[in-house]
mmCIF file of N, CA and C in Angstrom:
data_model
loop_
_atom_site.group_PDB
_atom_site.id
_atom_site.type_symbol
_atom_site.label_atom_id
_atom_site.label_comp_id
_atom_site.label_asym_id
_atom_site.label_seq_id
_atom_site.Cartn_x
_atom_site.Cartn_y
_atom_site.Cartn_z
ATOM 1 N N MET A 193 30.706 21.459 29.041
ATOM 2 C CA MET A 193 31.894 21.232 27.712
ATOM 3 C C MET A 193 32.008 22.775 28.003
ATOM 4 N N ALA A 194 33.493 22.883 27.126
ATOM 5 C CA ALA A 194 34.246 24.006 26.354
ATOM 6 C C ALA A 194 33.281 23.535 24.384
ATOM 7 N N GLY A 195 33.146 24.856 24.268
ATOM 8 C CA GLY A 195 33.058 25.235 22.685
ATOM 9 C C GLY A 195 34.321 25.151 22.317
ATOM 10 N N ILE A 196 34.343 25.009 20.601
ATOM 11 C CA ILE A 196 35.631 25.178 19.391
ATOM 12 C C ILE A 196 35.218 27.094 19.372
ATOM 13 N N ASN A 197 36.573 27.733 19.817
ATOM 14 C CA ASN A 197 36.972 28.737 19.327
ATOM 15 C C ASN A 197 37.645 28.997 17.901
ATOM 16 N N ILE A 198 36.727 29.321 17.332
ATOM 17 C CA ILE A 198 36.758 28.880 15.765
ATOM 18 C C ILE A 198 37.351 29.835 15.335
ATOM 19 N N PHE A 199 37.129 31.297 15.550
ATOM 20 C CA PHE A 199 37.468 32.564 15.412
ATOM 21 C C PHE A 199 39.178 32.812 14.775
ATOM 22 N N PRO A 200 40.195 31.669 15.413
ATOM 23 C CA PRO A 200 42.126 31.464 14.603
ATOM 24 C C PRO A 200 41.636 30.956 13.715
ATOM 25 N N ILE A 201 40.377 30.051 13.364
ATOM 26 C CA ILE A 201 40.861 29.332 12.244
ATOM 27 C C ILE A 201 39.875 30.007 10.874
ATOM 28 N N VAL A 202 38.771 31.352 11.872
ATOM 29 C CA VAL A 202 38.470 31.442 10.059
ATOM 30 C C VAL A 202 39.214 32.974 9.951
ATOM 31 N N VAL A 203 40.445 33.823 11.449
ATOM 32 C CA VAL A 203 41.308 34.194 10.826
ATOM 33 C C VAL A 203 42.720 34.211 10.256
ATOM 34 N N VAL A 204 42.559 33.227 10.108
ATOM 35 C CA VAL A 204 43.699 32.463 9.135
ATOM 36 C C VAL A 204 42.889 32.674 7.765
ATOM 37 N N LEU A 205 42.237 31.392 7.720
ATOM 38 C CA LEU A 205 41.279 31.486 6.085
ATOM 39 C C LEU A 205 41.207 32.653 5.537
ATOM 40 N N PHE A 206 40.278 33.766 6.354
ATOM 41 C CA PHE A 206 40.610 35.564 5.463
ATOM 42 C C PHE A 206 41.812 35.555 5.461
ATOM 43 N N LEU A 207 42.815 36.017 6.147
ATOM 44 C CA LEU A 207 43.749 35.655 5.603
ATOM 45 C C LEU A 207 45.195 35.357 4.636
ATOM 46 N N VAL A 208 44.656 33.786 4.010
ATOM 47 C CA VAL A 208 45.284 33.502 2.712
ATOM 48 C C VAL A 208 44.189 33.345 1.776
ATOM 49 N N SER A 209 42.833 33.459 1.995
ATOM 50 C CA SER A 209 42.422 34.245 0.759
ATOM 51 C C SER A 209 42.253 35.301 0.458
ATOM 52 N N ASN A 210 42.233 36.470 1.456
ATOM 53 C CA ASN A 210 43.443 37.938 0.107
ATOM 54 C C ASN A 210 44.201 37.401 -0.493
ATOM 55 N N THR A 211 45.768 36.740 0.102
ATOM 56 C CA THR A 211 47.491 36.551 -0.001
ATOM 57 C C THR A 211 46.373 35.482 -0.964
ATOM 58 N N PHE A 212 45.155 34.870 -1.107
ATOM 59 C CA PHE A 212 45.405 34.288 -3.399
ATOM 60 C C PHE A 212 45.168 35.542 -4.188
ATOM 61 N N LEU A 213 44.003 36.114 -3.372
ATOM 62 C CA LEU A 213 43.146 37.261 -4.244
ATOM 63 C C LEU A 213 44.577 38.201 -4.405
ATOM 64 N N MET A 214 45.467 38.662 -3.819
ATOM 65 C CA MET A 214 46.531 39.608 -4.492
ATOM 66 C C MET A 214 47.411 38.700 -5.395
ATOM 67 N N LEU A 215 47.554 37.462 -5.024
ATOM 68 C CA LEU A 215 48.064 37.321 -5.756
ATOM 69 C C LEU A 215 47.780 36.949 -7.347
ATOM 70 N N GLU A 216 46.888 36.844 -7.536
ATOM 71 C CA GLU A 216 45.980 35.901 -9.143
ATOM 72 C C GLU A 216 45.953 37.490 -9.629
ATOM 73 N N ALA A 217 45.763 38.825 -8.463
ATOM 74 C CA ALA A 217 45.647 40.151 -9.746
ATOM 75 C C ALA A 217 46.141 40.618 -10.676
ATOM 76 N N ILE A 218 45.719 41.145 -11.478
ATOM 77 C CA ILE A 218 46.489 41.223 -12.965
ATOM 78 C C ILE A 218 47.209 42.283 -12.981
ATOM 79 N N ASP A 219 48.105 42.959 -13.338
ATOM 80 C CA ASP A 219 48.758 44.104 -13.040
ATOM 81 C C ASP A 219 47.790 44.387 -14.967
ATOM 82 N N GLU A 220 46.950 45.074 -15.210
ATOM 83 C CA GLU A 220 46.351 45.119 -16.647
ATOM 84 C C GLU A 220 47.433 46.595 -17.728
ATOM 85 N N LYS A 221 48.375 47.284 -17.132
ATOM 86 C CA LYS A 221 49.105 48.193 -17.382
ATOM 87 C C LYS A 221 49.888 46.752 -18.008
ATOM 88 N N ALA A 222 50.705 46.269 -17.064
ATOM 89 C CA ALA A 222 51.552 45.220 -17.401
ATOM 90 C C ALA A 222 51.418 44.558 -18.519
ATOM 91 N N LEU A 223 50.027 43.838 -18.412
ATOM 92 C CA LEU A 223 49.827 43.007 -19.797
ATOM 93 C C LEU A 223 50.297 43.729 -20.717
ATOM 94 N N ALA A 224 49.375 44.886 -20.756
ATOM 95 C CA ALA A 224 49.331 45.500 -22.407
ATOM 96 C C ALA A 224 50.391 45.284 -22.722
ATOM 97 N N GLU A 225 51.894 45.794 -21.989
ATOM 98 C CA GLU A 225 52.550 46.504 -22.508
ATOM 99 C C GLU A 225 52.781 45.020 -22.834
ATOM 100 N N CYS A 226 53.267 43.846 -22.479
ATOM 101 C CA CYS A 226 53.149 42.952 -22.449
ATOM 102 C C CYS A 226 53.247 41.824 -24.116
ATOM 103 N N LYS A 227 51.471 42.028 -23.968
ATOM 104 C CA LYS A 227 51.364 42.363 -25.602
ATOM 105 C C LYS A 227 51.259 42.819 -26.267
ATOM 106 N N LYS A 228 52.283 44.226 -26.482
ATOM 107 C CA LYS A 228 52.886 44.631 -27.817
ATOM 108 C C LYS A 228 54.135 43.597 -27.538
ATOM 109 N N HIS A 229 54.366 43.074 -27.272
ATOM 110 C CA HIS A 229 55.865 42.569 -28.254
ATOM 111 C C HIS A 229 56.132 40.924 -27.937
ATOM 112 N N PHE A 230 53.773 40.582 -28.748
ATOM 113 C CA PHE A 230 54.502 39.017 -28.311
ATOM 114 C C PHE A 230 52.863 38.887 -29.485
ATOM 115 N N SER A 231 53.340 37.768 -30.137
ATOM 116 C CA SER A 231 52.557 37.378 -30.804
ATOM 117 C C SER A 231 51.750 35.605 -31.122
ATOM 118 N N ILE A 232 50.272 36.557 -31.323
ATOM 119 C CA ILE A 232 48.819 36.049 -30.826
ATOM 120 C C ILE A 232 49.349 33.675 -31.711
ATOM 121 N N LYS A 233 49.842 34.410 -32.168
ATOM 122 C CA LYS A 233 50.513 33.028 -32.721
ATOM 123 C C LYS A 233 51.230 31.944 -31.861
ATOM 124 N N TYR A 234 52.059 32.383 -31.227
ATOM 125 C CA TYR A 234 52.983 32.319 -30.176
ATOM 126 C C TYR A 234 52.391 32.182 -28.812
ATOM 127 N N ALA A 235 51.113 32.668 -28.889
ATOM 128 C CA ALA A 235 50.286 32.628 -27.108
ATOM 129 C C ALA A 235 49.740 31.094 -27.414
ATOM 130 N N HIS A 236 49.549 30.686 -29.150
ATOM 131 C CA HIS A 236 48.505 29.792 -29.221
ATOM 132 C C HIS A 236 49.527 28.554 -29.009
ATOM 133 N N ASP A 237 50.690 29.021 -28.881
ATOM 134 C CA ASP A 237 52.138 27.757 -29.113
ATOM 135 C C ASP A 237 51.537 26.914 -27.882
ATOM 136 N N ALA A 238 51.967 28.369 -26.551
ATOM 137 C CA ALA A 238 52.471 28.541 -25.663
ATOM 138 C C ALA A 238 50.746 27.866 -24.642
ATOM 139 N N TYR A 239 49.779 28.020 -25.262
ATOM 140 C CA TYR A 239 48.334 27.130 -24.884
ATOM 141 C C TYR A 239 48.435 26.116 -25.023
ATOM 142 N N ASN A 240 48.876 25.674 -26.446
ATOM 143 C CA ASN A 240 48.275 25.086 -26.373
ATOM 144 C C ASN A 240 49.978 23.806 -25.762
ATOM 145 N N TYR A 241 50.388 24.134 -25.910
ATOM 146 C CA TYR A 241 51.148 22.939 -24.968
ATOM 147 C C TYR A 241 51.616 22.870 -23.044
ATOM 148 N N ILE A 242 51.063 24.499 -23.187
ATOM 149 C CA ILE A 242 50.345 24.327 -21.018
ATOM 150 C C ILE A 242 48.891 23.278 -21.117
ATOM 151 N N PHE A 243 48.157 23.038 -21.782
ATOM 152 C CA PHE A 243 46.976 22.988 -21.963
ATOM 153 C C PHE A 243 46.442 21.736 -22.980
ATOM 154 N N HIS A 244 47.375 21.430 -23.373
ATOM 155 C CA HIS A 244 46.425 20.604 -24.948
ATOM 156 C C HIS A 244 47.928 19.012 -24.415
ATOM 157 N N ARG A 245 49.132 19.539 -23.997
ATOM 158 C CA ARG A 245 50.409 19.101 -24.656
ATOM 159 C C ARG A 245 50.677 18.547 -25.608
ATOM 160 N N GLN A 246 50.522 19.873 -26.540
ATOM 161 C CA GLN A 246 51.786 19.554 -28.035
ATOM 162 C C GLN A 246 52.567 20.344 -27.546
ATOM 163 N N PRO A 247 53.499 19.343 -28.912
ATOM 164 C CA PRO A 247 54.918 20.361 -28.828
ATOM 165 C C PRO A 247 55.236 21.943 -28.928
ATOM 166 N N ILE A 248 56.448 22.730 -28.740
ATOM 167 C CA ILE A 248 55.953 23.911 -28.953
ATOM 168 C C ILE A 248 57.640 24.446 -29.793
ATOM 169 N N SER A 249 57.432 24.509 -31.278
ATOM 170 C CA SER A 249 58.819 25.077 -32.024
ATOM 171 C C SER A 249 59.883 25.745 -31.438
ATOM 172 N N ASP A 250 61.233 25.566 -31.742
ATOM 173 C CA ASP A 250 61.312 26.116 -31.172
ATOM 174 C C ASP A 250 61.827 28.019 -30.495
ATOM 175 N N LYS A 251 60.868 28.408 -32.253
ATOM 176 C CA LYS A 251 60.813 29.736 -32.915
ATOM 177 C C LYS A 251 60.268 29.678 -31.630
ATOM 178 N N SER A 252 58.980 29.410 -31.460
ATOM 179 C CA SER A 252 58.351 30.229 -30.810
ATOM 180 C C SER A 252 58.828 30.377 -28.902
ATOM 181 N N CYS A 253 59.609 29.365 -28.683
ATOM 182 C CA CYS A 253 60.764 28.961 -27.014
ATOM 183 C C CYS A 253 61.405 30.488 -27.661
ATOM 184 N N ARG A 254 61.328 30.819 -28.312
ATOM 185 C CA ARG A 254 63.259 32.224 -28.752
ATOM 186 C C ARG A 254 61.837 33.258 -28.263
ATOM 187 N N ALA A 255 60.810 33.650 -28.936
ATOM 188 C CA ALA A 255 59.779 34.616 -28.187
ATOM 189 C C ALA A 255 59.529 34.234 -26.903
ATOM 190 N N ILE A 256 59.031 33.250 -26.645
ATOM 191 C CA ILE A 256 58.997 33.066 -24.856
ATOM 192 C C ILE A 256 59.663 34.245 -24.225
ATOM 193 N N VAL A 257 60.937 33.468 -24.019
ATOM 194 C CA VAL A 257 62.609 33.581 -24.143
ATOM 195 C C VAL A 257 62.887 34.574 -23.935
ATOM 196 N N VAL A 258 62.234 36.111 -25.038
ATOM 197 C CA VAL A 258 62.452 36.887 -25.602
ATOM 198 C C VAL A 258 61.395 38.686 -24.785
ATOM 199 N N VAL A 259 60.791 38.282 -24.444
ATOM 200 C CA VAL A 259 59.300 38.259 -24.466
ATOM 201 C C VAL A 259 59.317 38.945 -21.684
ATOM 202 N N GLY A 260 59.965 37.353 -21.834
ATOM 203 C CA GLY A 260 60.560 37.283 -20.494
ATOM 204 C C GLY A 260 59.723 36.155 -19.699
ATOM 205 N N LYS A 261 60.097 36.664 -18.128
ATOM 206 C CA LYS A 261 59.083 35.525 -17.104
ATOM 207 C C LYS A 261 58.251 36.215 -16.880
ATOM 208 N N LYS A 262 59.016 37.531 -17.037
ATOM 209 C CA LYS A 262 57.077 38.105 -16.080
ATOM 210 C C LYS A 262 55.569 38.197 -16.705
ATOM 211 N N CYS A 263 56.347 38.762 -18.037
ATOM 212 C CA CYS A 263 55.033 38.535 -19.344
ATOM 213 C C CYS A 263 54.857 36.860 -19.144
ATOM 214 N N HIS A 264 55.601 36.121 -19.237
ATOM 215 C CA HIS A 264 54.569 35.133 -19.621
ATOM 216 C C HIS A 264 53.764 34.238 -18.094
ATOM 217 N N TYR A 265 54.516 34.868 -16.867
ATOM 218 C CA TYR A 265 53.371 34.187 -15.898
ATOM 219 C C TYR A 265 52.665 35.067 -15.488
ATOM 220 N N ILE A 266 52.381 36.568 -16.644
ATOM 221 C CA ILE A 266 51.134 37.054 -16.542
ATOM 222 C C ILE A 266 50.420 36.621 -17.912
ATOM 223 N N PHE A 267 51.199 36.832 -18.418
ATOM 224 C CA PHE A 267 50.014 35.925 -19.710
ATOM 225 C C PHE A 267 49.098 34.894 -19.364
ATOM 226 N N LEU A 268 50.376 34.000 -18.585
ATOM 227 C CA LEU A 268 49.247 32.381 -18.039
ATOM 228 C C LEU A 268 48.213 32.828 -16.966
ATOM 229 N N ASN A 269 48.412 33.998 -15.836
ATOM 230 C CA ASN A 269 47.194 33.606 -14.843
ATOM 231 C C ASN A 269 46.601 34.701 -15.795
ATOM 232 N N TRP A 270 46.784 35.316 -16.701
ATOM 233 C CA TRP A 270 45.246 36.388 -17.469
ATOM 234 C C TRP A 270 44.586 35.266 -18.367
ATOM 235 N N THR A 271 45.200 33.956 -18.628
ATOM 236 C CA THR A 271 44.187 33.038 -19.026
ATOM 237 C C THR A 271 43.592 31.747 -17.989
ATOM 238 N N LEU A 272 44.970 31.652 -16.333
ATOM 239 C CA LEU A 272 43.756 31.058 -16.085
ATOM 240 C C LEU A 272 43.017 31.748 -15.453
ATOM 241 N N GLY A 273 42.845 32.817 -15.578
ATOM 242 C CA GLY A 273 41.575 33.505 -14.298
ATOM 243 C C GLY A 273 40.679 33.642 -15.265
ATOM 244 N N GLY A 274 40.257 33.823 -16.802
ATOM 245 C CA GLY A 274 38.634 33.353 -17.473
ATOM 246 C C GLY A 274 39.477 31.901 -17.903
ATOM 247 N N SER A 275 39.553 30.753 -17.185
ATOM 248 C CA SER A 275 39.364 29.092 -18.188
ATOM 249 C C SER A 275 38.191 28.884 -16.717
ATOM 250 N N ILE A 276 37.035 27.787 -16.782
ATOM 251 C CA ILE A 276 36.236 27.186 -16.748
ATOM 252 C C ILE A 276 37.423 26.202 -16.566
ATOM 253 N N GLY A 277 37.182 25.042 -15.820
ATOM 254 C CA GLY A 277 36.894 23.896 -15.409
ATOM 255 C C GLY A 277 39.358 23.067 -15.416
ATOM 256 N N ILE A 278 39.419 24.191 -14.786
ATOM 257 C CA ILE A 278 41.177 23.984 -15.018
ATOM 258 C C ILE A 278 40.994 23.648 -14.043
ATOM 259 N N ARG A 279 42.358 22.920 -13.983
ATOM 260 C CA ARG A 279 43.024 22.660 -13.062
ATOM 261 C C ARG A 279 44.357 23.228 -12.529
ATOM 262 N N ARG A 280 43.718 24.455 -11.720
ATOM 263 C CA ARG A 280 45.232 26.311 -12.045
ATOM 264 C C ARG A 280 46.586 24.925 -11.478
ATOM 265 N N SER A 281 45.900 24.216 -10.352
ATOM 266 C CA SER A 281 48.197 23.663 -9.913
ATOM 267 C C SER A 281 48.503 22.847 -11.203
ATOM 268 N N LYS A 282 48.306 22.012 -12.108
ATOM 269 C CA LYS A 282 48.329 21.296 -13.127
ATOM 270 C C LYS A 282 49.061 22.976 -14.351
ATOM 271 N N ALA A 283 48.280 23.715 -14.773
ATOM 272 C CA ALA A 283 48.511 24.367 -15.512
ATOM 273 C C ALA A 283 49.820 25.318 -15.008
ATOM 274 N N LEU A 284 49.839 25.557 -14.088
ATOM 275 C CA LEU A 284 50.559 26.620 -13.308
ATOM 276 C C LEU A 284 51.932 25.794 -13.410
ATOM 277 N N ALA A 285 51.869 24.143 -13.284
ATOM 278 C CA ALA A 285 53.355 23.587 -13.330
ATOM 279 C C ALA A 285 53.842 23.524 -14.806
ATOM 280 N N ARG A 286 52.379 23.241 -15.440
ATOM 281 C CA ARG A 286 52.856 23.383 -17.028
ATOM 282 C C ARG A 286 53.301 24.892 -17.225
ATOM 283 N N GLY A 287 53.049 26.127 -17.034
ATOM 284 C CA GLY A 287 53.752 27.119 -17.593
ATOM 285 C C GLY A 287 55.211 26.847 -17.156
ATOM 286 N N LYS A 288 54.909 26.502 -15.948
ATOM 287 C CA LYS A 288 56.491 26.534 -15.100
ATOM 288 C C LYS A 288 57.870 25.669 -16.067
ATOM 289 N N GLN A 289 57.224 24.462 -16.390
ATOM 290 C CA GLN A 289 57.973 23.116 -17.650
ATOM 291 C C GLN A 289 58.213 24.326 -18.760
ATOM 292 N N LEU A 290 56.919 24.338 -19.391
ATOM 293 C CA LEU A 290 56.979 25.400 -20.657
ATOM 294 C C LEU A 290 58.601 25.856 -20.367
ATOM 295 N N TRP A 291 58.429 27.439 -19.499
ATOM 296 C CA TRP A 291 59.576 28.179 -18.791
ATOM 297 C C TRP A 291 61.195 27.534 -19.554
ATOM 298 N N ASN A 292 61.528 26.587 -18.913
ATOM 299 C CA ASN A 292 61.814 26.008 -18.714
ATOM 300 C C ASN A 292 63.002 25.370 -19.657
ATOM 301 N N HIS A 293 61.508 24.608 -20.176
ATOM 302 C CA HIS A 293 61.805 23.900 -21.941
ATOM 303 C C HIS A 293 62.528 25.185 -23.061
ATOM 304 N N CYS A 294 61.317 25.908 -22.717
ATOM 305 C CA CYS A 294 62.511 27.301 -23.011
ATOM 306 C C CYS A 294 63.343 27.972 -23.279
ATOM 307 N N VAL A 295 64.187 28.189 -22.333
ATOM 308 C CA VAL A 295 65.133 28.874 -21.698
ATOM 309 C C VAL A 295 66.497 27.777 -22.180
ATOM 310 N N LEU A 296 65.988 26.342 -22.082
ATOM 311 C CA LEU A 296 66.749 25.576 -21.983
ATOM 312 C C LEU A 296 67.504 24.830 -23.529
ATOM 313 N N THR A 297 65.822 25.624 -24.435
ATOM 314 C CA THR A 297 66.358 25.670 -25.844
ATOM 315 C C THR A 297 66.961 26.598 -26.818
ATOM 316 N N THR A 298 66.816 27.424 -25.511
ATOM 317 C CA THR A 298 67.619 29.282 -26.577
ATOM 318 C C THR A 298 68.463 29.386 -26.154
ATOM 319 N N VAL A 299 69.642 28.894 -24.251
ATOM 320 C CA VAL A 299 70.922 29.208 -23.952
ATOM 321 C C VAL A 299 71.281 27.979 -24.984
ATOM 322 N N ALA A 300 71.011 26.172 -24.935
ATOM 323 C CA ALA A 300 71.353 25.991 -25.511
ATOM 324 C C ALA A 300 71.082 24.693 -26.606
ATOM 325 N N PRO A 301 71.036 25.884 -27.878
ATOM 326 C CA PRO A 301 70.077 25.205 -29.200
ATOM 327 C C PRO A 301 70.657 23.805 -28.902
ATOM 328 N N ALA A 302 69.811 23.247 -30.031
ATOM 329 C CA ALA A 302 70.881 21.796 -30.515
ATOM 330 C C ALA A 302 71.989 21.512 -31.140
ATOM 331 N N SER A 303 73.003 20.959 -30.994
ATOM 332 C CA SER A 303 74.151 20.881 -31.724
ATOM 333 C C SER A 303 74.125 20.021 -32.933
ATOM 334 N N SER A 304 75.004 21.160 -33.767
ATOM 335 C CA SER A 304 74.815 20.746 -35.254
ATOM 336 C C SER A 304 75.403 20.053 -35.860
ATOM 337 N N SER A 305 75.301 18.970 -36.411
ATOM 338 C CA SER A 305 76.607 18.424 -36.780
ATOM 339 C C SER A 305 77.521 18.683 -37.419
ATOM 340 N N TYR A 306 78.786 18.261 -37.209
ATOM 341 C CA TYR A 306 80.205 19.358 -37.626
ATOM 342 C C TYR A 306 79.958 18.264 -39.405
#
């Protein structure tokens, strides 16, 4: 009876795990630059939106959009890297939802009544 050759499976798992490690690596210089342009208050508001399902103000949304999508995801990945017991996929989905919500809020603010 022939044995199962697990070498290809091991290679695939190795490649996939290295890919995820590269995706999660945080550029410390970029993180420091993003922090210069973002208030801790807005970061706290974003954290509460993502992890505690609390509403976020239009002012916080504008600050998130101004700092940019790259910084938004740098902050999110940095936060996830230091968190224990958080479902990463769920947090990333909420982070994307936050970004989309803030862009829509900023680009098309609620119309005022005449």
